[in-house]
Tab-separated table of C-alpha atoms in Angstrom:
chain	number	residue	atom	x	y	z
A	1	UNK	CA	21.449	10.655	-15.209
A	2	UNK	CA	18.514	9.914	-17.494
A	3	UNK	CA	19.205	9.892	-21.202
A	4	UNK	CA	15.722	11.196	-22.157
A	5	UNK	CA	14.081	14.601	-22.160
A	6	UNK	CA	10.794	15.132	-20.318
A	7	UNK	CA	8.779	14.981	-23.554
A	8	UNK	CA	10.108	11.515	-24.404
A	9	UNK	CA	9.639	10.289	-20.826
A	10	UNK	CA	6.023	11.449	-20.971
A	11	UNK	CA	5.516	9.720	-24.331
A	12	UNK	CA	6.801	6.427	-22.907
A	13	UNK	CA	4.579	6.744	-19.818
A	14	UNK	CA	1.546	7.468	-22.003
A	15	UNK	CA	2.354	4.529	-24.283
A	16	UNK	CA	2.520	2.284	-21.207
A	17	UNK	CA	-0.793	3.661	-19.921
A	18	UNK	CA	-2.375	2.909	-23.300
A	19	UNK	CA	-0.970	-0.632	-23.402
A	20	UNK	CA	-2.096	-1.359	-19.841
A	21	UNK	CA	-5.558	0.070	-20.505
A	22	UNK	CA	-5.852	-2.490	-23.322
A	23	UNK	CA	-4.412	-5.216	-21.029
A	24	UNK	CA	-1.789	-5.638	-23.755
A	25	UNK	CA	1.102	-7.260	-21.891
A	26	UNK	CA	3.345	-7.709	-24.993
A	27	UNK	CA	3.013	-3.994	-25.871
A	28	UNK	CA	3.836	-3.027	-22.292
A	29	UNK	CA	6.850	-5.333	-22.263
A	30	UNK	CA	8.288	-3.597	-25.342
A	31	UNK	CA	8.550	-0.397	-23.291
A	32	UNK	CA	10.452	-2.024	-20.401
A	33	UNK	CA	14.180	-2.120	-19.874
A	34	UNK	CA	15.555	-5.617	-19.171
A	35	UNK	CA	16.149	-4.580	-15.532
A	36	UNK	CA	12.636	-3.130	-15.106
A	37	UNK	CA	11.443	-2.831	-11.495
A	38	UNK	CA	7.708	-2.506	-10.827
A	39	UNK	CA	6.719	-1.588	-7.266
A	40	UNK	CA	3.111	-1.507	-6.090
A	41	UNK	CA	3.378	-0.533	-2.388
A	42	UNK	CA	-0.386	-0.844	-1.797
A	43	UNK	CA	-0.160	-4.524	-2.740
A	44	UNK	CA	3.285	-5.025	-1.200
A	45	UNK	CA	4.640	-6.320	-4.497
A	46	UNK	CA	7.878	-5.810	-6.389
A	47	UNK	CA	8.742	-7.369	-9.743
A	48	UNK	CA	12.260	-7.108	-11.108
A	49	UNK	CA	13.298	-8.139	-14.605
A	50	UNK	CA	11.262	-8.782	-17.715
A	51	UNK	CA	9.968	-12.261	-16.809
A	52	UNK	CA	8.799	-11.168	-13.341
A	53	UNK	CA	7.110	-8.075	-14.800
A	54	UNK	CA	5.297	-10.142	-17.404
A	55	UNK	CA	3.980	-12.444	-14.647
A	56	UNK	CA	3.027	-9.451	-12.475
A	57	UNK	CA	1.073	-7.737	-15.245
A	58	UNK	CA	-0.659	-10.957	-16.284
A	59	UNK	CA	-1.713	-11.589	-12.669
A	60	UNK	CA	-2.824	-7.987	-12.182
A	61	UNK	CA	-5.021	-8.080	-15.286
A	62	UNK	CA	-6.538	-11.397	-14.126
A	63	UNK	CA	-7.642	-9.589	-10.945
A	64	UNK	CA	-8.605	-6.328	-12.697
A	65	UNK	CA	-9.616	-7.308	-16.260
A	66	UNK	CA	-11.120	-3.915	-17.142
A	67	UNK	CA	-8.219	-1.812	-15.827
A	68	UNK	CA	-7.957	1.642	-17.415
A	69	UNK	CA	-5.666	4.487	-16.506
A	70	UNK	CA	-5.871	8.094	-17.664
A	71	UNK	CA	-2.755	10.196	-17.083
A	72	UNK	CA	-3.840	13.773	-16.455
A	73	UNK	CA	-0.549	15.510	-15.694
A	74	UNK	CA	3.126	15.027	-15.080
A	75	UNK	CA	6.309	16.607	-13.758
A	76	UNK	CA	9.905	15.699	-14.572
A	77	UNK	CA	13.182	16.513	-12.848
A	78	UNK	CA	15.627	15.253	-15.463
A	79	UNK	CA	16.029	11.797	-13.915
A	80	UNK	CA	12.456	10.795	-13.234
A	81	UNK	CA	8.888	11.454	-14.257
A	82	UNK	CA	5.892	11.555	-11.944
A	83	UNK	CA	2.429	11.248	-13.450
A	84	UNK	CA	-0.958	11.595	-11.842
A	85	UNK	CA	-4.363	10.650	-13.037
A	86	UNK	CA	-7.249	8.265	-12.499
A	87	UNK	CA	-7.563	4.497	-12.607
A	88	UNK	CA	-10.794	2.611	-13.134
A	89	UNK	CA	-10.836	-1.078	-12.341
A	90	UNK	CA	-13.110	-3.829	-11.105
A	91	UNK	CA	-11.730	-6.213	-8.492
A	92	UNK	CA	-12.560	-9.792	-9.499
A	93	UNK	CA	-11.749	-13.296	-8.319
A	94	UNK	CA	-10.463	-14.297	-4.909
A	95	UNK	CA	-6.799	-13.299	-5.161
A	96	UNK	CA	-7.282	-11.009	-2.174
A	97	UNK	CA	-9.227	-13.522	-0.060
A	98	UNK	CA	-12.499	-11.603	-0.349
A	99	UNK	CA	-15.587	-11.557	-2.562
A	100	UNK	CA	-15.893	-8.132	-4.254
A	101	UNK	CA	-19.223	-6.568	-5.206
A	102	UNK	CA	-18.402	-6.383	-8.943
A	103	UNK	CA	-18.583	-2.574	-9.070
A	104	UNK	CA	-15.929	-0.622	-10.920
A	105	UNK	CA	-13.728	1.491	-8.648
A	106	UNK	CA	-12.397	4.893	-9.677
A	107	UNK	CA	-9.312	6.129	-7.842
A	108	UNK	CA	-6.624	8.781	-8.069
A	109	UNK	CA	-3.212	7.353	-8.930
A	110	UNK	CA	0.349	8.621	-8.810
A	111	UNK	CA	3.097	6.874	-10.759
A	112	UNK	CA	6.829	7.507	-10.493
A	113	UNK	CA	8.893	6.396	-13.486
A	114	UNK	CA	12.624	5.886	-13.946
A	115	UNK	CA	14.328	5.397	-17.313
A	116	UNK	CA	17.418	3.726	-18.712
A	117	UNK	CA	18.684	3.227	-22.258
A	118	UNK	CA	15.617	4.937	-23.712
A	119	UNK	CA	13.152	2.596	-21.951
A	120	UNK	CA	11.148	2.491	-18.722
A	121	UNK	CA	13.366	0.996	-16.018
A	122	UNK	CA	11.186	1.607	-12.982
A	123	UNK	CA	7.570	2.193	-12.074
A	124	UNK	CA	6.217	2.876	-8.585
A	125	UNK	CA	2.422	2.701	-8.684
A	126	UNK	CA	0.660	4.493	-5.800
A	127	UNK	CA	-3.056	4.378	-5.005
A	128	UNK	CA	-5.267	4.126	-1.918
A	129	UNK	CA	-5.898	0.440	-1.142
A	130	UNK	CA	-8.565	1.346	1.441
A	131	UNK	CA	-10.536	3.306	-1.147
A	132	UNK	CA	-10.257	0.454	-3.664
A	133	UNK	CA	-11.573	-1.935	-1.016
A	134	UNK	CA	-14.402	0.423	0.018
A	135	UNK	CA	-15.592	0.849	-3.576
A	136	UNK	CA	-15.265	-2.912	-4.149
A	137	UNK	CA	-17.353	-3.697	-1.057
A	138	UNK	CA	-14.632	-5.634	0.761
A	139	UNK	CA	-12.815	-5.321	4.064
A	140	UNK	CA	-9.501	-3.490	3.844
A	141	UNK	CA	-8.328	-5.444	6.891
A	142	UNK	CA	-9.117	-8.771	5.198
A	143	UNK	CA	-7.267	-7.736	2.033
A	144	UNK	CA	-4.267	-6.448	4.002
A	145	UNK	CA	-4.187	-9.670	6.013
A	146	UNK	CA	-4.127	-11.683	2.754
A	147	UNK	CA	-1.440	-9.471	1.194
A	148	UNK	CA	0.792	-8.860	4.196
A	149	UNK	CA	-0.104	-11.583	6.713
A	150	UNK	CA	-0.778	-11.200	10.405
A	151	UNK	CA	2.485	-9.278	10.856
A	152	UNK	CA	0.832	-6.275	9.194
A	153	UNK	CA	-1.455	-5.985	12.219
A	154	UNK	CA	1.121	-6.525	14.962
A	155	UNK	CA	2.106	-3.489	17.028
A	156	UNK	CA	5.362	-2.046	15.738
A	157	UNK	CA	6.340	-0.329	18.982
A	158	UNK	CA	6.705	-2.315	22.231
A	159	UNK	CA	4.057	-1.261	24.734
A	160	UNK	CA	1.723	0.205	22.110
A	161	UNK	CA	-1.328	-1.894	21.367
A	162	UNK	CA	-3.728	-1.574	18.427
A	163	UNK	CA	-6.995	0.248	19.091
A	164	UNK	CA	-9.768	-2.183	20.035
A	165	UNK	CA	-13.110	-1.315	18.455
């Protein structure tokens, strides 16, 4: 069971959003439990522990140096907090194996938080990778291939083939 009330969970989530919007990795790290787990399913990444989270955030901000998130609402169930809002970010560099157009994307985001010992112990960051790619002028397939490899495009059910276009 979580040791925080919904108000305090929301305050921690907002403090993290503020730190990340400033690309302030040390401030973000102060909010993380030592066992912090950061999942970003769209990117297929998972960072566990403080050192891995510091590397993950540093790499993320290298790819999206103007990242900003605005939390617009939240709901809590006693153990977890879910926030929703908007992220704005410009894809840069070649981390994803593509050459983005330099335009800033604006996307809805949903974030699920878990807490332990008065700190953030888990964050699952959900957004639409296809929409990010579309606004950044890059191929979603190319980005997925870079992130997940060829296996991401293999049929998962024997006898079922991908649609040929």
